[in-house]
Every structure is written in C-alpha cells, then in structure tokens.
N, CA and C of each residue as an Amber inpcrd file, in Angstrom:
protein
   240
  10.8150000 -35.8050000   1.0900000   9.5400000 -36.3870000   0.7370000
   9.7450000 -37.3110000  -0.4440000   8.9600000 -38.3440000  -0.4640000
   8.9970000 -39.2620000  -1.5880000   7.5880000 -39.7520000  -1.8890000
   7.3770000 -40.1500000  -3.1160000   6.1180000 -40.7550000  -3.5240000
   6.2360000 -42.2590000  -3.6570000   7.3860000 -42.8130000  -3.2580000
   7.6330000 -44.2560000  -3.3720000   7.7870000 -44.8270000  -1.9640000
   6.7290000 -45.4440000  -1.4730000   6.7300000 -45.9650000  -0.1000000
   7.8120000 -47.0160000   0.1050000   8.1630000 -47.7590000  -0.9410000
   9.1660000 -48.8200000  -0.8340000  10.5580000 -48.2770000  -0.5280000
  10.8140000 -47.0150000  -0.7590000  12.1090000 -46.4140000  -0.4300000
  12.3020000 -46.2670000   1.0830000  11.2140000 -46.2900000   1.8300000
  11.2550000 -45.9540000   3.2470000  11.4320000 -47.1880000   4.1180000
  12.4190000 -47.1410000   5.0020000  12.6590000 -48.2000000   5.9780000
  11.9320000 -47.8270000   7.2690000  11.4950000 -48.8250000   7.9980000
  10.7850000 -48.6080000   9.2690000   9.6300000 -47.6310000   9.0700000
   8.8520000 -47.8780000   8.0170000   7.7360000 -46.9990000   7.6670000
   6.6690000 -47.0130000   8.7570000   6.1940000 -45.8310000   9.1070000
   5.1130000 -45.6580000  10.0790000   3.9750000 -44.9340000   9.3710000
   2.8160000 -45.5710000   9.3160000   1.6660000 -44.9160000   8.7060000
   1.0610000 -43.9650000   9.7280000   1.1340000 -42.6870000   9.4150000
   0.6520000 -41.6560000  10.3350000   0.2740000 -40.4270000   9.5230000
  -1.0200000 -40.1450000   9.4260000  -1.4150000 -38.9490000   8.6810000
  -0.7230000 -37.7180000   9.2530000  -0.2490000 -36.8830000   8.3570000
   0.4670000 -35.6890000   8.7860000  -0.0440000 -34.4620000   8.0680000
   0.7480000 -33.4180000   8.0780000   0.3160000 -32.1660000   7.4580000
   0.2300000 -32.2960000   5.9470000  -0.5450000 -31.4110000   5.3480000
  -0.6010000 -31.4160000   3.8910000   0.5630000 -30.5940000   3.3520000
   0.9860000 -30.9580000   2.1640000   2.0780000 -30.2730000   1.4730000
   1.4500000 -29.4300000   0.3720000   1.7990000 -28.1540000   0.3160000
   1.2840000 -27.2630000  -0.7200000   2.4010000 -27.0220000  -1.7240000
   2.0950000 -27.2290000  -2.9970000   3.0800000 -27.1010000  -4.0660000
   3.0000000 -25.7240000  -4.7200000   3.9460000 -25.4430000  -5.5920000
   4.0510000 -24.1380000  -6.2420000   2.8300000 -23.7290000  -7.0390000
   2.0740000 -24.7190000  -7.5380000   0.8780000 -24.3960000  -8.3210000
  -0.3780000 -24.3330000  -7.4420000  -0.1770000 -24.2950000  -6.1290000
  -1.2390000 -24.2510000  -5.1170000  -2.0210000 -25.5460000  -4.9660000
  -1.6210000 -26.6070000  -5.6550000  -2.2290000 -27.9090000  -5.3840000
  -1.6360000 -28.4270000  -4.0830000  -2.2910000 -29.4070000  -3.4780000
  -1.7870000 -29.9310000  -2.2130000  -2.0260000 -31.4300000  -2.1290000
  -1.3080000 -32.0610000  -1.2130000  -1.4530000 -33.4940000  -0.9570000
  -1.0860000 -33.7420000   0.4980000  -1.7680000 -34.6960000   1.1380000
  -1.4380000 -34.9840000   2.5340000  -0.2290000 -35.9030000   2.6500000
   0.5250000 -35.7600000   3.7180000   1.5430000 -36.7590000   4.0230000
   0.8100000 -37.9160000   4.6950000   1.1920000 -39.1440000   4.3260000
   0.4750000 -40.3190000   4.8180000   1.2870000 -41.1300000   5.8170000
   2.5620000 -40.8130000   5.9660000   3.4190000 -41.5380000   6.8830000
   4.8470000 -41.0730000   6.7050000   5.7620000 -41.7900000   7.3540000
   7.1680000 -41.4200000   7.2570000   8.0380000 -42.6320000   7.5410000
   9.2950000 -42.5100000   7.1640000  10.2780000 -43.5580000   7.4070000
  11.6640000 -42.9790000   7.2360000  12.6510000 -43.8480000   7.1550000
  14.0250000 -43.3860000   6.9740000  14.5660000 -43.9020000   5.6500000
  15.5760000 -43.2120000   5.1430000  16.2330000 -43.5790000   3.8900000
  17.7290000 -43.6050000   4.1420000  18.3820000 -44.6740000   3.6960000
  19.8380000 -44.7800000   3.7850000  20.3920000 -44.5370000   2.3890000
  21.1430000 -43.4640000   2.2380000  21.7060000 -43.0930000   0.9410000
  23.2250000 -43.1260000   1.0500000  23.8280000 -44.2050000   0.5870000
  25.2830000 -44.3720000   0.6450000  25.8340000 -44.1830000   2.0550000
  25.1440000 -44.7500000   3.0390000  25.6140000 -44.6850000   4.4180000
  25.1430000 -43.4730000   5.1940000  24.4960000 -42.5360000   4.5370000
  23.9430000 -41.3650000   5.2120000  22.4600000 -41.6360000   5.4340000
  22.0400000 -41.6110000   6.6940000  20.6530000 -41.9360000   7.0240000
  19.8560000 -40.6520000   7.2320000  18.7840000 -40.5390000   6.4820000
  17.8490000 -39.4280000   6.6340000  16.6140000 -39.9780000   7.3340000
  16.1690000 -39.3110000   8.3890000  15.0390000 -39.7930000   9.1690000
  13.8130000 -38.9180000   8.9470000  12.6710000 -39.4760000   9.2900000
  11.3720000 -38.8050000   9.1630000  11.1430000 -38.2570000   7.7590000
  11.4190000 -39.0950000   6.7720000  11.1350000 -38.7440000   5.3810000
   9.6500000 -38.9940000   5.1410000   8.9370000 -37.9850000   4.7140000
   7.4900000 -38.0840000   4.5340000   7.1450000 -38.8340000   3.2520000
   6.0730000 -39.6290000   3.3410000   5.5150000 -40.2880000   2.1580000
   4.2970000 -39.4910000   1.7100000   4.3160000 -39.0600000   0.4400000
   3.2050000 -38.3260000  -0.1560000   2.7780000 -39.1030000  -1.3900000
   1.6370000 -39.7650000  -1.3050000   1.1440000 -40.5880000  -2.4020000
   0.9860000 -39.7450000  -3.6680000   1.5590000 -40.2140000  -4.7630000
   1.4410000 -39.5140000  -6.0360000   2.5340000 -38.4980000  -6.3120000
   3.4050000 -38.2380000  -5.3490000   4.5000000 -37.2940000  -5.5660000
   5.3970000 -37.8320000  -6.6740000   5.6820000 -37.0320000  -7.6800000
   6.4280000 -37.5120000  -8.8510000   7.9380000 -37.3920000  -8.7050000
   8.4040000 -36.5460000  -7.8060000   9.8380000 -36.3470000  -7.6190000
  10.1510000 -36.4160000  -6.1300000  11.3220000 -36.9200000  -5.8020000
  11.7700000 -36.9110000  -4.4130000  12.2730000 -35.5090000  -4.0830000
  11.9200000 -35.0220000  -2.9100000  12.3440000 -33.6940000  -2.4740000
  13.1050000 -33.8250000  -1.1700000  14.1160000 -32.9850000  -0.9850000
  14.8950000 -33.0340000   0.2520000  14.9860000 -31.6390000   0.8530000
  14.9440000 -31.6000000   2.1420000  15.0970000 -30.3560000   2.8770000
  16.5820000 -30.0090000   2.9470000  16.9370000 -28.8090000   2.5550000
  18.3320000 -28.3850000   2.6270000  18.8060000 -28.4230000   4.0760000
  17.9390000 -28.0820000   5.0060000  18.2920000 -28.1350000   6.4220000
  18.6310000 -29.5630000   6.8480000  17.8290000 -30.5520000   6.4160000
  18.1120000 -31.9500000   6.7460000  19.4180000 -32.3980000   6.1000000
  19.6650000 -31.9590000   4.8930000  20.8930000 -32.3180000   4.1960000
  22.1090000 -31.7710000   4.9450000  22.0320000 -30.5270000   5.3860000
  23.1440000 -29.9280000   6.1340000  23.3590000 -30.6170000   7.4790000
  22.2820000 -31.0340000   8.1320000  22.4080000 -31.7490000   9.4050000
  23.0480000 -33.1170000   9.2120000  22.7400000 -33.7760000   8.1010000
  23.2100000 -35.1460000   7.8690000  24.6480000 -35.2120000   7.3690000
  25.1060000 -34.1780000   6.6620000  26.4340000 -34.2130000   6.0490000
  27.2410000 -33.0040000   6.5200000  28.0260000 -33.1650000   7.5870000
  28.8630000 -32.0460000   8.0320000  29.8390000 -31.6360000   6.9230000
  30.0070000 -30.3640000   6.7260000  30.9710000 -29.8830000   5.7460000
  30.4370000 -29.8100000   4.3300000  29.1240000 -29.9260000   4.1520000
  28.5870000 -29.8560000   2.7860000  28.6980000 -28.4170000   2.2750000
  29.0680000 -28.2820000   1.0280000  29.1950000 -26.9690000   0.3930000
  28.2090000 -26.8730000  -0.7560000  27.5730000 -25.7340000  -0.8870000
  26.6760000 -25.4850000  -2.0030000  27.3080000 -24.4180000  -2.8800000
  27.2920000 -24.6430000  -4.1720000  27.8000000 -23.6700000  -5.1180000
  26.7480000 -23.3940000  -6.1750000  27.0760000 -22.5360000  -7.0920000
  26.1340000 -22.2020000  -8.1520000  25.8730000 -23.4100000  -9.0460000
  26.9140000 -24.1780000  -9.3400000  26.7600000 -25.2690000 -10.3000000
  26.8090000 -26.6530000  -9.6790000  27.3990000 -26.7860000  -8.4950000
  27.5640000 -28.1200000  -7.9240000  27.2330000 -28.1230000  -6.4390000
  26.9400000 -29.2920000  -5.9590000  26.8330000 -29.5160000  -4.5220000
  27.8790000 -30.5610000  -4.2010000  28.7580000 -30.2760000  -3.2450000
  29.8690000 -31.1790000  -2.9590000  29.9930000 -31.3820000  -1.4620000
  30.0680000 -32.6330000  -1.0450000  30.3120000 -32.9390000   0.3640000
  31.8060000 -33.1360000   0.5310000  32.4420000 -32.2570000   1.3050000
  33.8780000 -32.3690000   1.5430000  34.1530000 -33.6080000   2.3740000
  35.3590000 -34.1480000   2.2280000  35.7510000 -35.2750000   3.0630000
  35.8210000 -34.8030000   4.5030000  35.2150000 -35.5640000   5.3750000
  35.1840000 -35.1960000   6.7980000  35.9230000 -36.2380000   7.5850000
C-alpha cells in the first residue's frame, strides 16, 4: 500500500476494501497499480489516500523475490 499515487504505474482507479489500522482507524483503498523496485515488479499495490508510510505484504515480497531470507536484524535477498 502507498499513499503516493505517483509511485504507481498503470494506475487503475477502483474503489476497494477499507484498510483498518492498529488504532482502529480506517481508510478506503481508492485504486491500485504496479511498482518497479530495482527490477522487481510488485503488482496490485493499493493506493490509500493519506497513508503516511508505504506498507508491503510479506507474502507478496516472498512471491516476488525467490530465496528471500528474514532474520531478526536484517532482511536479505540471496543471489538467485
């Protein structure tokens, strides 16, 4: 999820589900697009107007980067 619509390529405006945050506040998703991060393409990234931080699904991250390892202090993508 991102709060910056300009980050999204091939943006599609499509109202989606609302996102509920840890403090029980919520915001609707307003659309989605893709993000290319150093050659790794993440698809269906939701746009949430006003979101202050970008959030990523660990499941999407694992699908996009084969061989990714998570540790207590670091996240490292092994050479594949």
